[in-house]
Amino acid sequence: MTFVDEVKNAVTPRAALLVIGVLGLQLLFIASYVGALHKPKPTDVAFGVVAPQQMSQQLVSQLDGLPGGPLDPRTVSSEAEAREQIMNRDIDGALIISPEGRTDTLLVASGGGTVLSSALERILTQVEAGQQRTVRTVDVAPASPDDFDGLSSFYLVVGWCVGGYLCASILAISAGTKPANRQRALIRTAVMAVYAVAGGIGGAVIIGPILGALPGSVWGLAGLGALVVFSVGMITLALEALTGIVGIGLAVLIIVIAGNPSAGGAFPLPMLPDFWRAIGPALPPGAGTWVARSIAYFRGNAVTGPLLVLSAWAVAGTALTLLLSMRRRGGRGDGRTEATSSPSPSGGSTAV
């Protein structure tokens, strides 16, 4: 047997295609993470301005015209309203102008990301210095001292996502990539649901009572975790039902390569480039990270949209998995292909 024959036996065309696909995922991983995170800078950060009427619009125009467009300022009626909008996650910070003195107040929320609150403090300190004024910073939703840079919520959601697609992958390949018939699909969906509940509760207990990394409702986080795990797991099962083992790679593409760098974890969304800022809220890691921070630091506000995103992934994955399981494969309804025969090199026949 020649060397070329040995290579053909060692690396089948299917294996070669899979290797090329893995190489593509590797390069996309590098491009996505470095592209999203190599040069973070605040852009169009939702920002409130509370000032006397005669100077309010002038200050808004000044902040709106800062080089690079770091802020998207708007007038807010009062400090109380500014605090409420921050807690509702409508704005990320606010400047309260003191009519009597020369020291103004900057409201931030480090629970939404300490990197962003630090960036706002730096920007407003420079602006105020140019007006011969000073600024004091008040954190209205401070991150836990045990939640360094506000990253705990992101890592929690990443763990849930990893568990979701790994569990789904194991369920799909446990029978030798045998395609799911309807009964098998229902069983896998039920197992995925039980696993999701266990994973959600376990993650919430670890990050809350055990490590003390995140405040907020343990059961609220547990419910979020169950939804994250189930949505990721079901979309992975659906992709595997649609494309076979390639579905695992597609799940990695959606969740890991596109979802993690755009989630607003390492850097909040206003500090990401436009592409990642646009896709992040529509993917499970981004939606999950937003809700986890809202539960921990913002009284559970502004979670309806992200929860609908996660629910949509879960429903779409479940529906697609069950619909694909009802396809007749190879003329049979049990999800198995008929065995056929092909000649073997020895002159016999081999079942395939």
mmCIF file of C-alpha atoms in Angstrom:
data_model
loop_
_atom_site.group_PDB
_atom_site.id
_atom_site.type_symbol
_atom_site.label_atom_id
_atom_site.label_comp_id
_atom_site.label_asym_id
_atom_site.label_seq_id
_atom_site.Cartn_x
_atom_site.Cartn_y
_atom_site.Cartn_z
ATOM 1 C CA MET A 1 0.000 0.000 0.000
ATOM 2 C CA THR A 2 1.416 3.381 -1.039
ATOM 3 C CA PHE A 3 1.778 6.363 1.227
ATOM 4 C CA VAL A 4 -1.085 8.100 -0.570
ATOM 5 C CA ASP A 5 -3.316 5.098 0.127
ATOM 6 C CA GLU A 6 -2.332 5.225 3.797
ATOM 7 C CA VAL A 7 -3.254 8.915 3.928
ATOM 8 C CA LYS A 8 -6.620 8.196 2.318
ATOM 9 C CA ASN A 9 -7.325 5.477 4.861
ATOM 10 C CA ALA A 10 -6.167 7.615 7.798
ATOM 11 C CA VAL A 11 -8.025 10.790 6.775
ATOM 12 C CA THR A 12 -11.294 10.174 4.998
ATOM 13 C CA PRO A 13 -12.859 12.938 2.884
ATOM 14 C CA ARG A 14 -15.468 13.451 5.611
ATOM 15 C CA ALA A 15 -12.770 13.798 8.268
ATOM 16 C CA ALA A 16 -10.863 16.237 6.054
ATOM 17 C CA LEU A 17 -13.958 18.409 5.678
ATOM 18 C CA LEU A 18 -14.531 18.359 9.431
ATOM 19 C CA VAL A 19 -10.909 19.370 10.055
ATOM 20 C CA ILE A 20 -11.283 22.258 7.613
ATOM 21 C CA GLY A 21 -14.459 23.264 9.455
ATOM 22 C CA VAL A 22 -12.631 23.196 12.792
ATOM 23 C CA LEU A 23 -9.886 25.383 11.327
ATOM 24 C CA GLY A 24 -12.542 27.830 10.196
ATOM 25 C CA LEU A 25 -14.059 27.914 13.693
ATOM 26 C CA GLN A 26 -10.624 28.475 15.189
ATOM 27 C CA LEU A 27 -9.931 31.457 12.955
ATOM 28 C CA LEU A 28 -13.416 32.869 13.556
ATOM 29 C CA PHE A 29 -12.858 32.498 17.313
ATOM 30 C CA ILE A 30 -9.691 34.595 17.100
ATOM 31 C CA ALA A 31 -11.282 37.181 14.820
ATOM 32 C CA SER A 32 -14.403 37.500 16.963
ATOM 33 C CA TYR A 33 -12.770 37.795 20.370
ATOM 34 C CA VAL A 34 -9.923 40.047 19.281
ATOM 35 C CA GLY A 35 -12.208 42.100 17.057
ATOM 36 C CA ALA A 36 -14.698 42.706 19.859
ATOM 37 C CA LEU A 37 -12.360 43.162 22.799
ATOM 38 C CA HIS A 38 -8.990 44.470 21.609
ATOM 39 C CA LYS A 39 -9.872 48.174 21.738
ATOM 40 C CA PRO A 40 -12.870 48.888 23.979
ATOM 41 C CA LYS A 41 -14.122 52.448 24.059
ATOM 42 C CA PRO A 42 -17.445 53.974 25.121
ATOM 43 C CA THR A 43 -19.698 54.970 22.238
ATOM 44 C CA ASP A 44 -23.182 56.488 22.474
ATOM 45 C CA VAL A 45 -23.517 55.651 26.172
ATOM 46 C CA ALA A 46 -27.050 56.540 27.295
ATOM 47 C CA PHE A 47 -26.432 59.429 29.680
ATOM 48 C CA GLY A 48 -28.708 61.811 31.587
ATOM 49 C CA VAL A 49 -28.169 65.496 32.330
ATOM 50 C CA VAL A 50 -29.922 67.276 35.201
ATOM 51 C CA ALA A 51 -29.250 71.029 35.039
ATOM 52 C CA PRO A 52 -31.001 74.384 35.321
ATOM 53 C CA GLN A 53 -33.153 75.034 32.280
ATOM 54 C CA GLN A 54 -31.009 77.881 30.952
ATOM 55 C CA MET A 55 -27.900 75.696 30.651
ATOM 56 C CA SER A 56 -29.368 72.217 30.175
ATOM 57 C CA GLN A 57 -29.548 72.180 26.366
ATOM 58 C CA GLN A 58 -26.135 73.783 26.021
ATOM 59 C CA LEU A 59 -24.572 71.105 28.218
ATOM 60 C CA VAL A 60 -26.335 68.323 26.319
ATOM 61 C CA SER A 61 -24.979 69.712 23.041
ATOM 62 C CA GLN A 62 -21.483 69.961 24.527
ATOM 63 C CA LEU A 63 -21.516 66.347 25.719
ATOM 64 C CA ASP A 64 -23.008 65.158 22.443
ATOM 65 C CA GLY A 65 -20.149 66.801 20.546
ATOM 66 C CA LEU A 66 -17.294 65.177 22.468
ATOM 67 C CA PRO A 67 -14.629 63.655 20.183
ATOM 68 C CA GLY A 68 -15.434 60.048 19.296
ATOM 69 C CA GLY A 69 -19.054 60.365 20.408
ATOM 70 C CA PRO A 70 -18.691 58.570 23.773
ATOM 71 C CA LEU A 71 -22.038 59.820 25.127
ATOM 72 C CA ASP A 72 -25.640 59.884 23.974
ATOM 73 C CA PRO A 73 -26.883 62.592 26.378
ATOM 74 C CA ARG A 74 -30.457 63.558 27.072
ATOM 75 C CA THR A 75 -32.151 65.936 29.524
ATOM 76 C CA VAL A 76 -33.598 64.422 32.695
ATOM 77 C CA SER A 77 -35.983 66.384 34.910
ATOM 78 C CA SER A 78 -34.504 65.658 38.344
ATOM 79 C CA GLU A 79 -31.912 63.684 40.277
ATOM 80 C CA ALA A 80 -34.612 61.326 41.515
ATOM 81 C CA GLU A 81 -35.716 60.689 37.937
ATOM 82 C CA ALA A 82 -32.095 60.102 36.893
ATOM 83 C CA ARG A 83 -31.613 57.552 39.659
ATOM 84 C CA GLU A 84 -34.827 55.796 38.655
ATOM 85 C CA GLN A 85 -33.790 55.645 34.984
ATOM 86 C CA ILE A 86 -30.425 54.176 35.970
ATOM 87 C CA MET A 87 -32.115 51.519 38.080
ATOM 88 C CA ASN A 88 -34.487 50.785 35.183
ATOM 89 C CA ARG A 89 -31.388 50.477 32.945
ATOM 90 C CA ASP A 90 -32.670 53.181 30.600
ATOM 91 C CA ILE A 91 -29.450 55.178 31.044
ATOM 92 C CA ASP A 92 -25.985 54.197 32.269
ATOM 93 C CA GLY A 93 -25.156 57.358 34.186
ATOM 94 C CA ALA A 94 -26.135 60.968 34.813
ATOM 95 C CA LEU A 95 -24.543 64.304 35.631
ATOM 96 C CA ILE A 96 -26.305 66.435 38.243
ATOM 97 C CA ILE A 97 -25.303 70.102 37.975
ATOM 98 C CA SER A 98 -25.184 72.085 41.212
ATOM 99 C CA PRO A 99 -26.634 75.582 40.616
ATOM 100 C CA GLU A 100 -25.081 77.019 43.775
ATOM 101 C CA GLY A 101 -21.610 75.509 43.915
ATOM 102 C CA ARG A 102 -18.894 74.300 41.557
ATOM 103 C CA THR A 103 -19.001 70.630 42.520
ATOM 104 C CA ASP A 104 -21.381 68.498 40.478
ATOM 105 C CA THR A 105 -22.492 64.889 41.010
ATOM 106 C CA LEU A 106 -21.940 61.997 38.633
ATOM 107 C CA LEU A 107 -24.287 59.050 39.081
ATOM 108 C CA VAL A 108 -23.003 55.670 37.872
ATOM 109 C CA ALA A 109 -23.924 52.009 38.306
ATOM 110 C CA SER A 110 -20.880 49.778 38.596
ATOM 111 C CA GLY A 111 -23.179 46.755 38.895
ATOM 112 C CA GLY A 112 -23.716 47.114 35.158
ATOM 113 C CA GLY A 113 -19.977 46.996 34.554
ATOM 114 C CA THR A 114 -17.181 48.683 36.487
ATOM 115 C CA VAL A 115 -15.220 49.353 33.298
ATOM 116 C CA LEU A 116 -18.051 51.492 31.955
ATOM 117 C CA SER A 117 -18.577 53.405 35.207
ATOM 118 C CA SER A 118 -14.837 54.125 35.378
ATOM 119 C CA ALA A 119 -14.885 55.354 31.771
ATOM 120 C CA LEU A 120 -17.791 57.714 32.549
ATOM 121 C CA GLU A 121 -15.959 59.070 35.578
ATOM 122 C CA ARG A 122 -12.846 59.745 33.486
ATOM 123 C CA ILE A 123 -14.792 61.469 30.694
ATOM 124 C CA LEU A 124 -16.860 63.692 32.984
ATOM 125 C CA THR A 125 -13.860 64.631 35.124
ATOM 126 C CA GLN A 126 -12.135 65.966 31.995
ATOM 127 C CA VAL A 127 -15.263 67.826 30.849
ATOM 128 C CA GLU A 128 -15.785 69.417 34.249
ATOM 129 C CA ALA A 129 -12.129 70.423 34.541
ATOM 130 C CA GLY A 130 -12.501 72.362 31.300
ATOM 131 C CA GLN A 131 -15.272 74.378 32.976
ATOM 132 C CA GLN A 132 -13.246 74.910 36.165
ATOM 133 C CA ARG A 133 -15.649 72.608 38.011
ATOM 134 C CA THR A 134 -15.167 69.367 39.913
ATOM 135 C CA VAL A 135 -17.275 66.228 40.059
ATOM 136 C CA ARG A 136 -17.969 63.699 42.800
ATOM 137 C CA THR A 137 -19.088 60.195 41.883
ATOM 138 C CA VAL A 138 -22.038 58.411 43.482
ATOM 139 C CA ASP A 139 -22.570 54.728 42.691
ATOM 140 C CA VAL A 140 -26.319 54.078 42.808
ATOM 141 C CA ALA A 141 -26.017 50.354 41.997
ATOM 142 C CA PRO A 142 -22.580 49.304 43.258
ATOM 143 C CA ALA A 143 -21.070 45.984 42.252
ATOM 144 C CA SER A 144 -20.395 43.531 45.039
ATOM 145 C CA PRO A 145 -16.826 43.754 46.416
ATOM 146 C CA ASP A 146 -16.602 40.024 45.663
ATOM 147 C CA ASP A 147 -17.640 40.577 42.028
ATOM 148 C CA PHE A 148 -14.427 41.847 40.432
ATOM 149 C CA ASP A 149 -15.137 44.124 37.449
ATOM 150 C CA GLY A 150 -18.733 42.849 37.449
ATOM 151 C CA LEU A 151 -17.632 39.660 35.686
ATOM 152 C CA SER A 152 -19.314 37.074 37.905
ATOM 153 C CA SER A 153 -22.671 37.283 36.133
ATOM 154 C CA PHE A 154 -20.968 36.792 32.765
ATOM 155 C CA TYR A 155 -18.965 33.764 33.893
ATOM 156 C CA LEU A 156 -22.079 32.292 35.474
ATOM 157 C CA VAL A 157 -23.959 32.539 32.167
ATOM 158 C CA VAL A 158 -20.972 31.181 30.222
ATOM 159 C CA GLY A 159 -20.973 28.148 32.514
ATOM 160 C CA TRP A 160 -24.668 27.606 31.907
ATOM 161 C CA CYS A 161 -24.187 27.898 28.136
ATOM 162 C CA VAL A 162 -21.283 25.428 28.150
ATOM 163 C CA GLY A 163 -23.354 22.944 30.127
ATOM 164 C CA GLY A 164 -26.265 23.347 27.727
ATOM 165 C CA TYR A 165 -24.441 22.556 24.515
ATOM 166 C CA LEU A 166 -22.229 19.862 26.058
ATOM 167 C CA CYS A 167 -25.240 18.026 27.495
ATOM 168 C CA ALA A 168 -27.072 18.279 24.173
ATOM 169 C CA SER A 169 -24.019 17.034 22.290
ATOM 170 C CA ILE A 170 -23.698 14.015 24.573
ATOM 171 C CA LEU A 171 -27.377 13.189 24.216
ATOM 172 C CA ALA A 172 -27.152 13.386 20.429
ATOM 173 C CA ILE A 173 -24.031 11.258 19.979
ATOM 174 C CA SER A 174 -24.647 8.737 22.764
ATOM 175 C CA ALA A 175 -26.261 6.339 20.297
ATOM 176 C CA GLY A 176 -23.535 6.732 17.692
ATOM 177 C CA THR A 177 -25.105 9.837 16.075
ATOM 178 C CA LYS A 178 -28.252 7.794 15.458
ATOM 179 C CA PRO A 179 -30.866 10.329 14.291
ATOM 180 C CA ALA A 180 -33.723 10.902 16.677
ATOM 181 C CA ASN A 181 -37.170 9.532 16.001
ATOM 182 C CA ARG A 182 -40.068 11.260 17.730
ATOM 183 C CA GLN A 183 -39.885 9.169 20.895
ATOM 184 C CA ARG A 184 -36.136 9.584 21.172
ATOM 185 C CA ALA A 185 -36.454 13.346 20.608
ATOM 186 C CA LEU A 186 -39.069 13.632 23.346
ATOM 187 C CA ILE A 187 -36.869 11.709 25.777
ATOM 188 C CA ARG A 188 -33.860 13.892 24.964
ATOM 189 C CA THR A 189 -35.958 17.036 25.425
ATOM 190 C CA ALA A 190 -37.170 15.804 28.816
ATOM 191 C CA VAL A 191 -33.626 14.957 29.917
ATOM 192 C CA MET A 192 -32.485 18.382 28.736
ATOM 193 C CA ALA A 193 -35.223 20.028 30.819
ATOM 194 C CA VAL A 194 -34.263 18.114 33.981
ATOM 195 C CA TYR A 195 -30.589 18.885 33.404
ATOM 196 C CA ALA A 196 -31.408 22.576 32.864
ATOM 197 C CA VAL A 197 -33.240 22.834 36.188
ATOM 198 C CA ALA A 198 -30.378 21.119 38.024
ATOM 199 C CA GLY A 199 -27.794 23.296 36.303
ATOM 200 C CA GLY A 200 -29.713 26.490 37.014
ATOM 201 C CA ILE A 201 -30.120 25.758 40.715
ATOM 202 C CA GLY A 202 -26.543 24.540 41.087
ATOM 203 C CA GLY A 203 -25.034 27.605 39.426
ATOM 204 C CA ALA A 204 -27.173 30.015 41.454
ATOM 205 C CA VAL A 205 -26.273 28.321 44.747
ATOM 206 C CA ILE A 206 -22.554 28.301 43.926
ATOM 207 C CA ILE A 207 -22.362 31.959 42.910
ATOM 208 C CA GLY A 208 -24.662 33.164 45.683
ATOM 209 C CA PRO A 209 -24.704 31.376 49.068
ATOM 210 C CA ILE A 210 -21.442 29.481 48.579
ATOM 211 C CA LEU A 211 -19.101 32.054 46.995
ATOM 212 C CA GLY A 212 -21.042 35.240 47.748
ATOM 213 C CA ALA A 213 -20.043 36.646 44.354
ATOM 214 C CA LEU A 214 -23.497 37.919 43.375
ATOM 215 C CA PRO A 215 -26.313 39.367 45.464
ATOM 216 C CA GLY A 216 -29.934 39.116 44.425
ATOM 217 C CA SER A 217 -32.534 36.368 44.445
ATOM 218 C CA VAL A 218 -31.072 32.873 44.347
ATOM 219 C CA TRP A 219 -34.310 31.500 42.926
ATOM 220 C CA GLY A 220 -34.452 34.261 40.356
ATOM 221 C CA LEU A 221 -30.958 33.361 39.185
ATOM 222 C CA ALA A 222 -31.839 29.651 39.289
ATOM 223 C CA GLY A 223 -34.835 30.231 37.022
ATOM 224 C CA LEU A 224 -32.681 32.251 34.641
ATOM 225 C CA GLY A 225 -30.066 29.503 34.624
ATOM 226 C CA ALA A 226 -32.625 26.834 33.780
ATOM 227 C CA LEU A 227 -33.859 28.915 30.836
ATOM 228 C CA VAL A 228 -30.339 29.624 29.571
ATOM 229 C CA VAL A 229 -29.265 25.978 29.770
ATOM 230 C CA PHE A 230 -32.465 24.719 28.148
ATOM 231 C CA SER A 231 -32.424 27.266 25.324
ATOM 232 C CA VAL A 232 -28.788 26.554 24.446
ATOM 233 C CA GLY A 233 -29.271 22.794 24.767
ATOM 234 C CA MET A 234 -32.378 22.681 22.586
ATOM 235 C CA ILE A 235 -30.939 24.835 19.817
ATOM 236 C CA THR A 236 -27.894 22.536 19.833
ATOM 237 C CA LEU A 237 -30.114 19.454 19.548
ATOM 238 C CA ALA A 238 -32.013 21.130 16.708
ATOM 239 C CA LEU A 239 -28.824 21.955 14.800
ATOM 240 C CA GLU A 240 -27.576 18.399 15.268
ATOM 241 C CA ALA A 241 -30.890 17.018 14.040
ATOM 242 C CA LEU A 242 -30.627 19.284 11.002
ATOM 243 C CA THR A 243 -26.956 18.827 10.068
ATOM 244 C CA GLY A 244 -25.611 15.873 12.074
ATOM 245 C CA ILE A 245 -22.325 16.256 13.924
ATOM 246 C CA VAL A 246 -21.744 19.551 12.135
ATOM 247 C CA GLY A 247 -24.480 20.934 14.396
ATOM 248 C CA ILE A 248 -22.070 20.876 17.340
ATOM 249 C CA GLY A 249 -19.780 23.215 15.429
ATOM 250 C CA LEU A 250 -22.701 25.460 14.518
ATOM 251 C CA ALA A 251 -23.696 25.652 18.183
ATOM 252 C CA VAL A 252 -20.136 26.647 19.087
ATOM 253 C CA LEU A 253 -20.258 29.288 16.350
ATOM 254 C CA ILE A 254 -23.469 30.827 17.695
ATOM 255 C CA ILE A 255 -22.860 30.545 21.426
ATOM 256 C CA VAL A 256 -19.088 30.716 21.888
ATOM 257 C CA ILE A 257 -17.698 32.553 18.877
ATOM 258 C CA ALA A 258 -20.509 35.070 18.284
ATOM 259 C CA GLY A 259 -22.263 35.059 21.654
ATOM 260 C CA ASN A 260 -19.556 35.305 24.310
ATOM 261 C CA PRO A 261 -17.560 38.337 23.060
ATOM 262 C CA SER A 262 -20.786 40.228 22.299
ATOM 263 C CA ALA A 263 -22.427 39.433 25.651
ATOM 264 C CA GLY A 264 -21.296 42.607 27.398
ATOM 265 C CA GLY A 265 -19.415 40.591 29.996
ATOM 266 C CA ALA A 266 -15.782 41.621 29.859
ATOM 267 C CA PHE A 267 -16.843 45.034 28.540
ATOM 268 C CA PRO A 268 -20.436 46.343 28.707
ATOM 269 C CA LEU A 269 -22.285 46.712 25.416
ATOM 270 C CA PRO A 270 -21.674 50.495 25.020
ATOM 271 C CA MET A 271 -17.928 49.761 24.882
ATOM 272 C CA LEU A 272 -18.111 47.179 22.088
ATOM 273 C CA PRO A 273 -17.849 47.818 18.327
ATOM 274 C CA ASP A 274 -21.143 48.282 16.505
ATOM 275 C CA PHE A 275 -21.410 44.742 15.071
ATOM 276 C CA TRP A 276 -20.990 42.970 18.411
ATOM 277 C CA ARG A 277 -23.169 45.515 20.183
ATOM 278 C CA ALA A 278 -25.923 44.785 17.660
ATOM 279 C CA ILE A 279 -25.873 40.977 17.857
ATOM 280 C CA GLY A 280 -25.162 40.557 21.578
ATOM 281 C CA PRO A 281 -28.666 41.145 22.971
ATOM 282 C CA ALA A 282 -30.155 38.656 20.476
ATOM 283 C CA LEU A 283 -27.936 35.730 21.549
ATOM 284 C CA PRO A 284 -28.246 33.619 24.730
ATOM 285 C CA PRO A 285 -24.983 34.743 26.424
ATOM 286 C CA GLY A 286 -25.851 38.424 26.027
ATOM 287 C CA ALA A 287 -29.470 38.053 27.073
ATOM 288 C CA GLY A 288 -28.489 35.891 30.053
ATOM 289 C CA THR A 289 -25.746 38.262 31.231
ATOM 290 C CA TRP A 290 -28.098 41.247 31.091
ATOM 291 C CA VAL A 291 -30.765 39.459 33.155
ATOM 292 C CA ALA A 292 -28.244 38.155 35.710
ATOM 293 C CA ARG A 293 -26.959 41.686 36.338
ATOM 294 C CA SER A 294 -30.497 43.034 36.541
ATOM 295 C CA ILE A 295 -31.412 40.438 39.161
ATOM 296 C CA ALA A 296 -28.240 41.077 41.147
ATOM 297 C CA TYR A 297 -28.042 44.869 41.052
ATOM 298 C CA PHE A 298 -31.092 46.514 39.448
ATOM 299 C CA ARG A 299 -34.050 45.078 41.389
ATOM 300 C CA GLY A 300 -34.883 42.727 38.524
ATOM 301 C CA ASN A 301 -35.760 45.608 36.173
ATOM 302 C CA ALA A 302 -35.568 45.571 32.370
ATOM 303 C CA VAL A 303 -35.602 41.789 31.960
ATOM 304 C CA THR A 304 -38.688 41.237 29.791
ATOM 305 C CA GLY A 305 -36.937 41.633 26.439
ATOM 306 C CA PRO A 306 -33.934 39.404 27.232
ATOM 307 C CA LEU A 307 -36.181 36.720 28.751
ATOM 308 C CA LEU A 308 -38.260 36.743 25.564
ATOM 309 C CA VAL A 309 -35.053 36.290 23.562
ATOM 310 C CA LEU A 310 -34.068 33.248 25.623
ATOM 311 C CA SER A 311 -37.598 31.860 25.408
ATOM 312 C CA ALA A 312 -37.593 32.288 21.632
ATOM 313 C CA TRP A 313 -34.369 30.257 21.346
ATOM 314 C CA ALA A 314 -35.845 27.562 23.605
ATOM 315 C CA VAL A 315 -39.129 27.362 21.692
ATOM 316 C CA ALA A 316 -37.436 27.422 18.284
ATOM 317 C CA GLY A 317 -34.958 24.719 19.324
ATOM 318 C CA THR A 318 -37.646 22.485 20.801
ATOM 319 C CA ALA A 319 -40.020 22.872 17.845
ATOM 320 C CA LEU A 320 -37.277 22.244 15.282
ATOM 321 C CA THR A 321 -35.974 19.208 17.171
ATOM 322 C CA LEU A 322 -39.424 17.624 17.345
ATOM 323 C CA LEU A 323 -40.347 18.485 13.750
ATOM 324 C CA LEU A 324 -37.099 17.086 12.366
ATOM 325 C CA SER A 325 -37.562 13.904 14.402
ATOM 326 C CA MET A 326 -40.734 13.151 12.450
ATOM 327 C CA ARG A 327 -38.962 13.014 9.095
ATOM 328 C CA ARG A 328 -38.815 9.564 7.543
ATOM 329 C CA ARG A 329 -35.218 8.540 7.125
ATOM 330 C CA GLY A 330 -34.291 5.956 4.560
ATOM 331 C CA GLY A 331 -37.933 4.975 4.078
ATOM 332 C CA ARG A 332 -38.396 4.075 7.760
ATOM 333 C CA GLY A 333 -40.245 5.941 10.463
ATOM 334 C CA ASP A 334 -38.095 4.819 13.376
ATOM 335 C CA GLY A 335 -35.218 7.187 12.707
ATOM 336 C CA ARG A 336 -32.858 4.473 11.388
ATOM 337 C CA THR A 337 -31.506 3.950 7.902
ATOM 338 C CA GLU A 338 -31.861 0.704 6.043
ATOM 339 C CA ALA A 339 -28.723 -1.444 5.783
ATOM 340 C CA THR A 340 -27.415 -1.821 2.257
ATOM 341 C CA SER A 341 -24.538 -3.861 0.924
ATOM 342 C CA SER A 342 -21.459 -2.839 -0.960
ATOM 343 C CA PRO A 343 -18.630 -4.989 -2.245
ATOM 344 C CA SER A 344 -15.659 -5.384 0.030
ATOM 345 C CA PRO A 345 -12.055 -5.518 -1.177
ATOM 346 C CA SER A 346 -12.039 -9.256 -0.442
ATOM 347 C CA GLY A 347 -14.945 -9.907 -2.772
ATOM 348 C CA GLY A 348 -17.602 -10.246 -0.043
ATOM 349 C CA SER A 349 -20.065 -7.619 0.996
ATOM 350 C CA THR A 350 -20.071 -5.062 3.748
ATOM 351 C CA ALA A 351 -23.139 -3.603 5.393
ATOM 352 C CA VAL A 352 -23.306 0.191 5.412
#
